[in-house]
Amino acid sequence: MKVLKFGGSSVANSENIKKVLAIVANASKKDTIAVVVSAFGKTTNNLLAGANASLKNIEEAKEILSNIKTLHNEVINDLIVKNKSEVIQKTTALFDRLHSIYEGIFLLQELSDKTLAKVSSFGERLSSYIIANAANEVLDAVHKESRDLIITNNDFLNAQVNFKATNANIAAFFKKNTHQVTLLGGFISANIAGETTTLGRGGSDFSAAIYAAAINASELQIWTDVAGMFTANPRVVKQAYAISEISYEEAMELSHFGAKVLYPPTIQPALRKEIPIRIQNTFDPENIGTLICKNPKNSNEVKGISHIEDISLITLEGGGMIGIPGFSKRLFETLSVAKINVVFITQASSEHSICVGVYENDATKAQELLNETFSIEIDRKKIKPVSVENDLAIIAVVGESMKNYQGLSGQMFAALGKNNVNVRAIAQGSSEKNISAVIDKSDAKKALNTLHEQFFEEKTKQLNLFVTGVGNVGEKFLAQLDQQKKFLKENLKLKIRVIGLSNSRKMVFDNDGINLKNWKEALENGEPTSLDNFYKKVKAANHRNSVFIDNTANQQVSEVYEKYLRDSISVVTCNKIACASNYQNYKTLKEVSRKYNASFLFETNVGAGLPIIDTLKNLINSGDRIHKIQAVLSGSLNFVFNNFNTNATFHDVVAQAQKEGFTEPDPKIDLSGVDVARKILILARESCYQLELEDIANNAFLPKDSLQTTNNNDFYASLTKNEKHFQQLFKEANDKDCRLKYVAEFVDGKANVGLQHIAADHPFYNLEGSDNIVLFFTDRYPSNPLIIKGAGAGAEVTASGIFADVIRIANK
């Protein structure tokens, strides 16, 4: 014999009940079955709402009751033909009785636990009777009142079962019962005097387990609206999947920590009899769901991750507790007498403090009672007043085999720490089936996704990007991301999502990832942008593995990096302003990056996509020392002087460089030497030298009036005006059989930038197009320098450098 239980969502309306009846019909072909049903969806809540309304407004209560009655009548009319008049007569009598109870509440102005139990019982009394008659249309089915079988004590709202009397009643009934299908209401019961009681939260599941244990069922099936117990809450973790098999103990742990498909006490009667429990989906009956049994086949060390929100952490601490027995007893006794449930316990080995987790709505009461219990010790300063932290959550990693695997707790806390999830308290039982941690409720979603990625996903890492700046570089970067999406997933096991985008006018966010096929349209329809609001939205999204990407040359954007890094959000930038700002700011960014375990990468600050900074870091980290750096670091200036001659005006060559994306939006930044000065400054700093931008000697080749312009139009006009000056520069170099190159040099702690005549035997002479070249002279490369050479400007290569930094973060 099997027991099938269907929850409120499964019997919410006629359409759903038809699905239930089909499942019952199929199951009854092979076995005699008992079917336990909950009240129709939301009915119990509405019944209680009507009872509470009766205290103040009987008309409101009548309206609620009328709506409940309408739903039940609709189900009767849709599903019942044979005994419709009899069923309507019986249900009408029940509703009349309920109406009388509401009237009584109104007249007496009293609503006791006994009355609440009676009111809430009508949901299951109605549903089980109606569904039994609907089943009887096509099956050999009978209805049995659960209040005749399940006997409890006098705790009306959370009754304790008298198993001796209950088991005898159930065994006697089913011994005589000859029907193939028996319909019973869950949740409801009665005391020895026959007064209605209820089994409390999760009571319908508990009822089903009681029946299963009493009749030694071959299987207990819990039919709900999800396909089993999942590795995590699928509403929070989209990658979560159903667990095929799990042990009783593991299921209890997950249920205790918020896996709502099963209520923990449900398992107890079935566990004692070792009756298999299967969780299945009413709306996907072919799915095998989750089997809860003694010896599950699935041997994964971690079975699931769960959490409870709205937790408060209550702490009792003080030196007066050390070595003095009885503090724990008094604490837990106080909470027990007040019926305050403790869901988490941890105590320091020094006995200096005890922390307990309770539900937030019990916290104030618990604090008041405990301060009263320990008032003498508090007055004598032996302990501190009880402290309460609110807005917390408990996250738990569960698995019966965890004790056999070393390092699981290390993996758990390392993953949380890397994503800036602060752990307030930790608890782990000696059985090692569960590792629990108290965290901020706002971090719960990020923590669940982080741990699920750590323990369940096939080494696939997800990065969540927030991109500001979608001009030439930004647009190319997004195109490269979209193009490489499949390659990254298949070859690097990496999933990259763009969650936020902004330009100078608009910004847009999508927590599921922005579609990179139509991001322009999405951005155009976004909200007005602001740096502060963008940051607030990134922080509020609170995604794991978050990366802020700056594709601008904007100083204000560079000034927000520290805020992101302090929130453990990595920063990738091609914007040179931050790293070339005052040394203290540069140093702070590096220190904050290390402290909060957030990467700060700026490879494209020098050489666009060339691995110049990365190579320099590797030299320094391996113990080498930099003596001299010689470099052509401006792709735009190299392009300009490679293409400038007597047949082309300087103005036209610069305009062409800007058109092809080799210069900054303001080309004067490149031509004035400021951009190159910033680059050599960054290389000097990365070589462990402390320099400021003003320490770089800038030997400008632009005329004074060009340097003094304030906009691009005036700047280009000045270039035309000073064409003779530029032609003279070209002539002087050409007369010496040299080429003009704008060179940056760093030697023994000093740096300079300026235009130089490069002879034919120099490595810089044949540097073509917009290429860059860097020569590192070090302890290991004293005479023959380490040379890095290649394309050093352009949106495409700069975007690829940004992309490379993102991959570096993923591989960290």
mmCIF file with all atom_site columns, N, CA, C and O in Angstrom, residues 245-290:
data_model
loop_
_atom_site.group_PDB
_atom_site.id
_atom_site.type_symbol
_atom_site.label_atom_id
_atom_site.label_alt_id
_atom_site.label_comp_id
_atom_site.label_asym_id
_atom_site.label_entity_id
_atom_site.label_seq_id
_atom_site.pdbx_PDB_ins_code
_atom_site.Cartn_x
_atom_site.Cartn_y
_atom_site.Cartn_z
_atom_site.occupancy
_atom_site.B_iso_or_equiv
_atom_site.pdbx_formal_charge
_atom_site.auth_seq_id
_atom_site.auth_comp_id
_atom_site.auth_asym_id
_atom_site.auth_atom_id
_atom_site.pdbx_PDB_model_num
ATOM 1   N N  . GLU A 1 245 ? 18.552 11.071 -5.294  1.00 0.00 ? 245 GLU A N  1
ATOM 2   C CA . GLU A 1 245 ? 18.372 10.299 -4.069  1.00 0.00 ? 245 GLU A CA 1
ATOM 3   C C  . GLU A 1 245 ? 19.082 10.986 -2.916  1.00 0.00 ? 245 GLU A C  1
ATOM 4   O O  . GLU A 1 245 ? 20.154 11.572 -3.098  1.00 0.00 ? 245 GLU A O  1
ATOM 5   N N  . ILE A 1 246 ? 18.502 10.879 -1.732  1.00 0.00 ? 246 ILE A N  1
ATOM 6   C CA . ILE A 1 246 ? 19.058 11.559 -0.562  1.00 0.00 ? 246 ILE A CA 1
ATOM 7   C C  . ILE A 1 246 ? 18.660 10.777 0.679   1.00 0.00 ? 246 ILE A C  1
ATOM 8   O O  . ILE A 1 246 ? 17.614 10.105 0.701   1.00 0.00 ? 246 ILE A O  1
ATOM 9   N N  . SER A 1 247 ? 19.486 10.837 1.714   1.00 0.00 ? 247 SER A N  1
ATOM 10  C CA . SER A 1 247 ? 19.169 10.092 2.937   1.00 0.00 ? 247 SER A CA 1
ATOM 11  C C  . SER A 1 247 ? 18.152 10.853 3.779   1.00 0.00 ? 247 SER A C  1
ATOM 12  O O  . SER A 1 247 ? 17.935 12.049 3.608   1.00 0.00 ? 247 SER A O  1
ATOM 13  N N  . TYR A 1 248 ? 17.541 10.131 4.730   1.00 0.00 ? 248 TYR A N  1
ATOM 14  C CA . TYR A 1 248 ? 16.586 10.765 5.635   1.00 0.00 ? 248 TYR A CA 1
ATOM 15  C C  . TYR A 1 248 ? 17.234 11.935 6.389   1.00 0.00 ? 248 TYR A C  1
ATOM 16  O O  . TYR A 1 248 ? 16.659 13.019 6.520   1.00 0.00 ? 248 TYR A O  1
ATOM 17  N N  . GLU A 1 249 ? 18.445 11.684 6.904   1.00 0.00 ? 249 GLU A N  1
ATOM 18  C CA . GLU A 1 249 ? 19.123 12.707 7.709   1.00 0.00 ? 249 GLU A CA 1
ATOM 19  C C  . GLU A 1 249 ? 19.442 13.939 6.879   1.00 0.00 ? 249 GLU A C  1
ATOM 20  O O  . GLU A 1 249 ? 19.279 15.083 7.332   1.00 0.00 ? 249 GLU A O  1
ATOM 21  N N  . GLU A 1 250 ? 19.899 13.722 5.651   1.00 0.00 ? 250 GLU A N  1
ATOM 22  C CA . GLU A 1 250 ? 20.206 14.858 4.773   1.00 0.00 ? 250 GLU A CA 1
ATOM 23  C C  . GLU A 1 250 ? 18.942 15.647 4.445   1.00 0.00 ? 250 GLU A C  1
ATOM 24  O O  . GLU A 1 250 ? 18.945 16.890 4.434   1.00 0.00 ? 250 GLU A O  1
ATOM 25  N N  . ALA A 1 251 ? 17.860 14.933 4.186   1.00 0.00 ? 251 ALA A N  1
ATOM 26  C CA . ALA A 1 251 ? 16.596 15.602 3.881   1.00 0.00 ? 251 ALA A CA 1
ATOM 27  C C  . ALA A 1 251 ? 16.116 16.417 5.070   1.00 0.00 ? 251 ALA A C  1
ATOM 28  O O  . ALA A 1 251 ? 15.608 17.534 4.916   1.00 0.00 ? 251 ALA A O  1
ATOM 29  N N  . MET A 1 252 ? 16.290 15.883 6.279   1.00 0.00 ? 252 MET A N  1
ATOM 30  C CA . MET A 1 252 ? 15.890 16.614 7.481   1.00 0.00 ? 252 MET A CA 1
ATOM 31  C C  . MET A 1 252 ? 16.706 17.884 7.635   1.00 0.00 ? 252 MET A C  1
ATOM 32  O O  . MET A 1 252 ? 16.177 18.947 7.969   1.00 0.00 ? 252 MET A O  1
ATOM 33  N N  . GLU A 1 253 ? 18.008 17.780 7.390   1.00 0.00 ? 253 GLU A N  1
ATOM 34  C CA . GLU A 1 253 ? 18.873 18.965 7.511   1.00 0.00 ? 253 GLU A CA 1
ATOM 35  C C  . GLU A 1 253 ? 18.460 20.034 6.505   1.00 0.00 ? 253 GLU A C  1
ATOM 36  O O  . GLU A 1 253 ? 18.324 21.211 6.842   1.00 0.00 ? 253 GLU A O  1
ATOM 37  N N  . LEU A 1 254 ? 18.261 19.633 5.255   1.00 0.00 ? 254 LEU A N  1
ATOM 38  C CA . LEU A 1 254 ? 17.870 20.606 4.229   1.00 0.00 ? 254 LEU A CA 1
ATOM 39  C C  . LEU A 1 254 ? 16.503 21.206 4.533   1.00 0.00 ? 254 LEU A C  1
ATOM 40  O O  . LEU A 1 254 ? 16.284 22.408 4.350   1.00 0.00 ? 254 LEU A O  1
ATOM 41  N N  . SER A 1 255 ? 15.586 20.392 5.008   1.00 0.00 ? 255 SER A N  1
ATOM 42  C CA . SER A 1 255 ? 14.251 20.886 5.332   1.00 0.00 ? 255 SER A CA 1
ATOM 43  C C  . SER A 1 255 ? 14.306 21.871 6.481   1.00 0.00 ? 255 SER A C  1
ATOM 44  O O  . SER A 1 255 ? 13.630 22.904 6.471   1.00 0.00 ? 255 SER A O  1
ATOM 45  N N  . HIS A 1 256 ? 15.116 21.561 7.486   1.00 0.00 ? 256 HIS A N  1
ATOM 46  C CA . HIS A 1 256 ? 15.252 22.471 8.630   1.00 0.00 ? 256 HIS A CA 1
ATOM 47  C C  . HIS A 1 256 ? 15.767 23.827 8.188   1.00 0.00 ? 256 HIS A C  1
ATOM 48  O O  . HIS A 1 256 ? 15.360 24.861 8.706   1.00 0.00 ? 256 HIS A O  1
ATOM 49  N N  . PHE A 1 257 ? 16.650 23.817 7.206   1.00 0.00 ? 257 PHE A N  1
ATOM 50  C CA . PHE A 1 257 ? 17.241 25.072 6.748   1.00 0.00 ? 257 PHE A CA 1
ATOM 51  C C  . PHE A 1 257 ? 16.547 25.629 5.512   1.00 0.00 ? 257 PHE A C  1
ATOM 52  O O  . PHE A 1 257 ? 17.177 26.228 4.648   1.00 0.00 ? 257 PHE A O  1
ATOM 53  N N  . GLY A 1 258 ? 15.245 25.425 5.433   1.00 0.00 ? 258 GLY A N  1
ATOM 54  C CA . GLY A 1 258 ? 14.473 26.198 4.473   1.00 0.00 ? 258 GLY A CA 1
ATOM 55  C C  . GLY A 1 258 ? 14.033 25.507 3.206   1.00 0.00 ? 258 GLY A C  1
ATOM 56  O O  . GLY A 1 258 ? 13.403 26.137 2.367   1.00 0.00 ? 258 GLY A O  1
ATOM 57  N N  . ALA A 1 259 ? 14.364 24.231 2.996   1.00 0.00 ? 259 ALA A N  1
ATOM 58  C CA . ALA A 1 259 ? 13.880 23.530 1.804   1.00 0.00 ? 259 ALA A CA 1
ATOM 59  C C  . ALA A 1 259 ? 12.398 23.239 2.005   1.00 0.00 ? 259 ALA A C  1
ATOM 60  O O  . ALA A 1 259 ? 12.012 22.267 2.649   1.00 0.00 ? 259 ALA A O  1
ATOM 61  N N  . LYS A 1 260 ? 11.545 24.095 1.478   1.00 0.00 ? 260 LYS A N  1
ATOM 62  C CA . LYS A 1 260 ? 10.137 24.123 1.870   1.00 0.00 ? 260 LYS A CA 1
ATOM 63  C C  . LYS A 1 260 ? 9.284  23.019 1.262   1.00 0.00 ? 260 LYS A C  1
ATOM 64  O O  . LYS A 1 260 ? 8.098  22.928 1.553   1.00 0.00 ? 260 LYS A O  1
ATOM 65  N N  . VAL A 1 261 ? 9.849  22.188 0.415   1.00 0.00 ? 261 VAL A N  1
ATOM 66  C CA . VAL A 1 261 ? 9.035  21.111 -0.150  1.00 0.00 ? 261 VAL A CA 1
ATOM 67  C C  . VAL A 1 261 ? 8.733  20.038 0.886   1.00 0.00 ? 261 VAL A C  1
ATOM 68  O O  . VAL A 1 261 ? 7.892  19.176 0.662   1.00 0.00 ? 261 VAL A O  1
ATOM 69  N N  . LEU A 1 262 ? 9.418  20.081 2.010   1.00 0.00 ? 262 LEU A N  1
ATOM 70  C CA . LEU A 1 262 ? 9.229  19.054 3.031   1.00 0.00 ? 262 LEU A CA 1
ATOM 71  C C  . LEU A 1 262 ? 9.383  19.701 4.401   1.00 0.00 ? 262 LEU A C  1
ATOM 72  O O  . LEU A 1 262 ? 10.269 20.534 4.612   1.00 0.00 ? 262 LEU A O  1
ATOM 73  N N  . TYR A 1 263 ? 8.513  19.326 5.340   1.00 0.00 ? 263 TYR A N  1
ATOM 74  C CA . TYR A 1 263 ? 8.585  19.845 6.699   1.00 0.00 ? 263 TYR A CA 1
ATOM 75  C C  . TYR A 1 263 ? 9.293  18.810 7.563   1.00 0.00 ? 263 TYR A C  1
ATOM 76  O O  . TYR A 1 263 ? 8.914  17.625 7.562   1.00 0.00 ? 263 TYR A O  1
ATOM 77  N N  . PRO A 1 264 ? 10.342 19.189 8.341   1.00 0.00 ? 264 PRO A N  1
ATOM 78  C CA . PRO A 1 264 ? 11.177 18.208 9.027   1.00 0.00 ? 264 PRO A CA 1
ATOM 79  C C  . PRO A 1 264 ? 10.445 17.127 9.825   1.00 0.00 ? 264 PRO A C  1
ATOM 80  O O  . PRO A 1 264 ? 10.781 15.947 9.701   1.00 0.00 ? 264 PRO A O  1
ATOM 81  N N  . PRO A 1 265 ? 9.420  17.449 10.660  1.00 0.00 ? 265 PRO A N  1
ATOM 82  C CA . PRO A 1 265 ? 8.767  16.374 11.429  1.00 0.00 ? 265 PRO A CA 1
ATOM 83  C C  . PRO A 1 265 ? 8.124  15.309 10.549  1.00 0.00 ? 265 PRO A C  1
ATOM 84  O O  . PRO A 1 265 ? 7.891  14.187 10.993  1.00 0.00 ? 265 PRO A O  1
ATOM 85  N N  . THR A 1 266 ? 7.850  15.665 9.273   1.00 0.00 ? 266 THR A N  1
ATOM 86  C CA . THR A 1 266 ? 7.261  14.702 8.347   1.00 0.00 ? 266 THR A CA 1
ATOM 87  C C  . THR A 1 266 ? 8.093  13.429 8.268   1.00 0.00 ? 266 THR A C  1
ATOM 88  O O  . THR A 1 266 ? 7.565  12.321 8.159   1.00 0.00 ? 266 THR A O  1
ATOM 89  N N  . ILE A 1 267 ? 9.397  13.598 8.317   1.00 0.00 ? 267 ILE A N  1
ATOM 90  C CA . ILE A 1 267 ? 10.288 12.477 8.059   1.00 0.00 ? 267 ILE A CA 1
ATOM 91  C C  . ILE A 1 267 ? 10.320 11.489 9.224   1.00 0.00 ? 267 ILE A C  1
ATOM 92  O O  . ILE A 1 267 ? 10.544 10.302 9.026   1.00 0.00 ? 267 ILE A O  1
ATOM 93  N N  . GLN A 1 268 ? 10.059 11.996 10.441  1.00 0.00 ? 268 GLN A N  1
ATOM 94  C CA . GLN A 1 268 ? 10.272 11.160 11.618  1.00 0.00 ? 268 GLN A CA 1
ATOM 95  C C  . GLN A 1 268 ? 9.505  9.833  11.613  1.00 0.00 ? 268 GLN A C  1
ATOM 96  O O  . GLN A 1 268 ? 10.107 8.775  11.791  1.00 0.00 ? 268 GLN A O  1
ATOM 97  N N  . PRO A 1 269 ? 8.174  9.850  11.417  1.00 0.00 ? 269 PRO A N  1
ATOM 98  C CA . PRO A 1 269 ? 7.470  8.550  11.436  1.00 0.00 ? 269 PRO A CA 1
ATOM 99  C C  . PRO A 1 269 ? 7.958  7.603  10.337  1.00 0.00 ? 269 PRO A C  1
ATOM 100 O O  . PRO A 1 269 ? 8.107  6.397  10.568  1.00 0.00 ? 269 PRO A O  1
ATOM 101 N N  . ALA A 1 270 ? 8.201  8.162  9.141   1.00 0.00 ? 270 ALA A N  1
ATOM 102 C CA . ALA A 1 270 ? 8.677  7.327  8.038   1.00 0.00 ? 270 ALA A CA 1
ATOM 103 C C  . ALA A 1 270 ? 10.093 6.836  8.291   1.00 0.00 ? 270 ALA A C  1
ATOM 104 O O  . ALA A 1 270 ? 10.449 5.702  7.938   1.00 0.00 ? 270 ALA A O  1
ATOM 105 N N  . LEU A 1 271 ? 10.919 7.680  8.908   1.00 0.00 ? 271 LEU A N  1
ATOM 106 C CA . LEU A 1 271 ? 12.306 7.301  9.194   1.00 0.00 ? 271 LEU A CA 1
ATOM 107 C C  . LEU A 1 271 ? 12.349 6.121  10.155  1.00 0.00 ? 271 LEU A C  1
ATOM 108 O O  . LEU A 1 271 ? 13.125 5.177  9.970   1.00 0.00 ? 271 LEU A O  1
ATOM 109 N N  . ARG A 1 272 ? 11.494 6.171  11.178  1.00 0.00 ? 272 ARG A N  1
ATOM 110 C CA . ARG A 1 272 ? 11.494 5.073  12.150  1.00 0.00 ? 272 ARG A CA 1
ATOM 111 C C  . ARG A 1 272 ? 11.164 3.735  11.503  1.00 0.00 ? 272 ARG A C  1
ATOM 112 O O  . ARG A 1 272 ? 11.690 2.701  11.883  1.00 0.00 ? 272 ARG A O  1
ATOM 113 N N  . LYS A 1 273 ? 10.310 3.784  10.512  1.00 0.00 ? 273 LYS A N  1
ATOM 114 C CA . LYS A 1 273 ? 9.925  2.558  9.808   1.00 0.00 ? 273 LYS A CA 1
ATOM 115 C C  . LYS A 1 273 ? 10.741 2.339  8.523   1.00 0.00 ? 273 LYS A C  1
ATOM 116 O O  . LYS A 1 273 ? 10.535 1.360  7.819   1.00 0.00 ? 273 LYS A O  1
ATOM 117 N N  . GLU A 1 274 ? 11.660 3.270  8.234   1.00 0.00 ? 274 GLU A N  1
ATOM 118 C CA . GLU A 1 274 ? 12.481 3.207  7.022   1.00 0.00 ? 274 GLU A CA 1
ATOM 119 C C  . GLU A 1 274 ? 11.628 3.089  5.760   1.00 0.00 ? 274 GLU A C  1
ATOM 120 O O  . GLU A 1 274 ? 11.918 2.314  4.846   1.00 0.00 ? 274 GLU A O  1
ATOM 121 N N  . ILE A 1 275 ? 10.567 3.886  5.724   1.00 0.00 ? 275 ILE A N  1
ATOM 122 C CA . ILE A 1 275 ? 9.676  3.923  4.563   1.00 0.00 ? 275 ILE A CA 1
ATOM 123 C C  . ILE A 1 275 ? 10.218 4.934  3.557   1.00 0.00 ? 275 ILE A C  1
ATOM 124 O O  . ILE A 1 275 ? 10.424 6.105  3.908   1.00 0.00 ? 275 ILE A O  1
ATOM 125 N N  . PRO A 1 276 ? 10.461 4.556  2.317   1.00 0.00 ? 276 PRO A N  1
ATOM 126 C CA . PRO A 1 276 ? 10.966 5.508  1.314   1.00 0.00 ? 276 PRO A CA 1
ATOM 127 C C  . PRO A 1 276 ? 9.967  6.642  1.086   1.00 0.00 ? 276 PRO A C  1
ATOM 128 O O  . PRO A 1 276 ? 8.748  6.428  1.071   1.00 0.00 ? 276 PRO A O  1
ATOM 129 N N  . ILE A 1 277 ? 10.493 7.845  0.925   1.00 0.00 ? 277 ILE A N  1
ATOM 130 C CA . ILE A 1 277 ? 9.666  9.023  0.642   1.00 0.00 ? 277 ILE A CA 1
ATOM 131 C C  . ILE A 1 277 ? 10.093 9.564  -0.712  1.00 0.00 ? 277 ILE A C  1
ATOM 132 O O  . ILE A 1 277 ? 11.282 9.785  -0.953  1.00 0.00 ? 277 ILE A O  1
ATOM 133 N N  . ARG A 1 278 ? 9.118  9.782  -1.585  1.00 0.00 ? 278 ARG A N  1
ATOM 134 C CA . ARG A 1 278 ? 9.441  10.337 -2.905  1.00 0.00 ? 278 ARG A CA 1
ATOM 135 C C  . ARG A 1 278 ? 8.743  11.685 -3.057  1.00 0.00 ? 278 ARG A C  1
ATOM 136 O O  . ARG A 1 278 ? 7.534  11.795 -2.830  1.00 0.00 ? 278 ARG A O  1
ATOM 137 N N  . ILE A 1 279 ? 9.527  12.701 -3.442  1.00 0.00 ? 279 ILE A N  1
ATOM 138 C CA . ILE A 1 279 ? 8.989  14.031 -3.697  1.00 0.00 ? 279 ILE A CA 1
ATOM 139 C C  . ILE A 1 279 ? 8.786  14.162 -5.204  1.00 0.00 ? 279 ILE A C  1
ATOM 140 O O  . ILE A 1 279 ? 9.740  14.015 -5.975  1.00 0.00 ? 279 ILE A O  1
ATOM 141 N N  . GLN A 1 280 ? 7.530  14.439 -5.640  1.00 0.00 ? 280 GLN A N  1
ATOM 142 C CA . GLN A 1 280 ? 7.248  14.526 -7.064  1.00 0.00 ? 280 GLN A CA 1
ATOM 143 C C  . GLN A 1 280 ? 6.416  15.757 -7.403  1.00 0.00 ? 280 GLN A C  1
ATOM 144 O O  . GLN A 1 280 ? 5.796  16.373 -6.528  1.00 0.00 ? 280 GLN A O  1
ATOM 145 N N  . ASN A 1 281 ? 6.404  16.072 -8.685  1.00 0.00 ? 281 ASN A N  1
ATOM 146 C CA . ASN A 1 281 ? 5.748  17.274 -9.178  1.00 0.00 ? 281 ASN A CA 1
ATOM 147 C C  . ASN A 1 281 ? 4.398  16.916 -9.803  1.00 0.00 ? 281 ASN A C  1
ATOM 148 O O  . ASN A 1 281 ? 4.340  16.192 -10.803 1.00 0.00 ? 281 ASN A O  1
ATOM 149 N N  . THR A 1 282 ? 3.331  17.454 -9.223  1.00 0.00 ? 282 THR A N  1
ATOM 150 C CA . THR A 1 282 ? 1.981  17.209 -9.738  1.00 0.00 ? 282 THR A CA 1
ATOM 151 C C  . THR A 1 282 ? 1.855  17.624 -11.194 1.00 0.00 ? 282 THR A C  1
ATOM 152 O O  . THR A 1 282 ? 1.104  17.012 -11.963 1.00 0.00 ? 282 THR A O  1
ATOM 153 N N  . PHE A 1 283 ? 2.597  18.647 -11.586 1.00 0.00 ? 283 PHE A N  1
ATOM 154 C CA . PHE A 1 283 ? 2.460  19.206 -12.925 1.00 0.00 ? 283 PHE A CA 1
ATOM 155 C C  . PHE A 1 283 ? 3.479  18.630 -13.907 1.00 0.00 ? 283 PHE A C  1
ATOM 156 O O  . PHE A 1 283 ? 3.546  19.042 -15.057 1.00 0.00 ? 283 PHE A O  1
ATOM 157 N N  . ASP A 1 284 ? 4.272  17.681 -13.432 1.00 0.00 ? 284 ASP A N  1
ATOM 158 C CA . ASP A 1 284 ? 5.211  16.951 -14.279 1.00 0.00 ? 284 ASP A CA 1
ATOM 159 C C  . ASP A 1 284 ? 5.336  15.533 -13.728 1.00 0.00 ? 284 ASP A C  1
ATOM 160 O O  . ASP A 1 284 ? 6.391  15.119 -13.228 1.00 0.00 ? 284 ASP A O  1
ATOM 161 N N  . PRO A 1 285 ? 4.255  14.764 -13.780 1.00 0.00 ? 285 PRO A N  1
ATOM 162 C CA . PRO A 1 285 ? 4.210  13.467 -13.095 1.00 0.00 ? 285 PRO A CA 1
ATOM 163 C C  . PRO A 1 285 ? 5.197  12.438 -13.634 1.00 0.00 ? 285 PRO A C  1
ATOM 164 O O  . PRO A 1 285 ? 5.509  11.464 -12.936 1.00 0.00 ? 285 PRO A O  1
ATOM 165 N N  . GLU A 1 286 ? 5.703  12.616 -14.850 1.00 0.00 ? 286 GLU A N  1
ATOM 166 C CA . GLU A 1 286 ? 6.672  11.669 -15.400 1.00 0.00 ? 286 GLU A CA 1
ATOM 167 C C  . GLU A 1 286 ? 8.059  11.841 -14.796 1.00 0.00 ? 286 GLU A C  1
ATOM 168 O O  . GLU A 1 286 ? 8.910  10.958 -14.882 1.00 0.00 ? 286 GLU A O  1
ATOM 169 N N  . ASN A 1 287 ? 8.299  13.005 -14.185 1.00 0.00 ? 287 ASN A N  1
ATOM 170 C CA . ASN A 1 287 ? 9.591  13.265 -13.549 1.00 0.00 ? 287 ASN A CA 1
ATOM 171 C C  . ASN A 1 287 ? 9.701  12.420 -12.280 1.00 0.00 ? 287 ASN A C  1
ATOM 172 O O  . ASN A 1 287 ? 8.797  12.432 -11.436 1.00 0.00 ? 287 ASN A O  1
ATOM 173 N N  . ILE A 1 288 ? 10.800 11.685 -12.141 1.00 0.00 ? 288 ILE A N  1
ATOM 174 C CA . ILE A 1 288 ? 10.926 10.757 -11.004 1.00 0.00 ? 288 ILE A CA 1
ATOM 175 C C  . ILE A 1 288 ? 11.145 11.485 -9.684  1.00 0.00 ? 288 ILE A C  1
ATOM 176 O O  . ILE A 1 288 ? 11.005 10.894 -8.615  1.00 0.00 ? 288 ILE A O  1
ATOM 177 N N  . GLY A 1 289 ? 11.503 12.762 -9.719  1.00 0.00 ? 289 GLY A N  1
ATOM 178 C CA . GLY A 1 289 ? 11.647 13.538 -8.496  1.00 0.00 ? 289 GLY A CA 1
ATOM 179 C C  . GLY A 1 289 ? 12.812 13.091 -7.637  1.00 0.00 ? 289 GLY A C  1
ATOM 180 O O  . GLY A 1 289 ? 13.841 12.633 -8.130  1.00 0.00 ? 289 GLY A O  1
ATOM 181 N N  . THR A 1 290 ? 12.630 13.202 -6.315  1.00 0.00 ? 290 THR A N  1
ATOM 182 C CA . THR A 1 290 ? 13.679 12.862 -5.350  1.00 0.00 ? 290 THR A CA 1
ATOM 183 C C  . THR A 1 290 ? 13.223 11.724 -4.453  1.00 0.00 ? 290 THR A C  1
ATOM 184 O O  . THR A 1 290 ? 12.125 11.767 -3.890  1.00 0.00 ? 290 THR A O  1
#
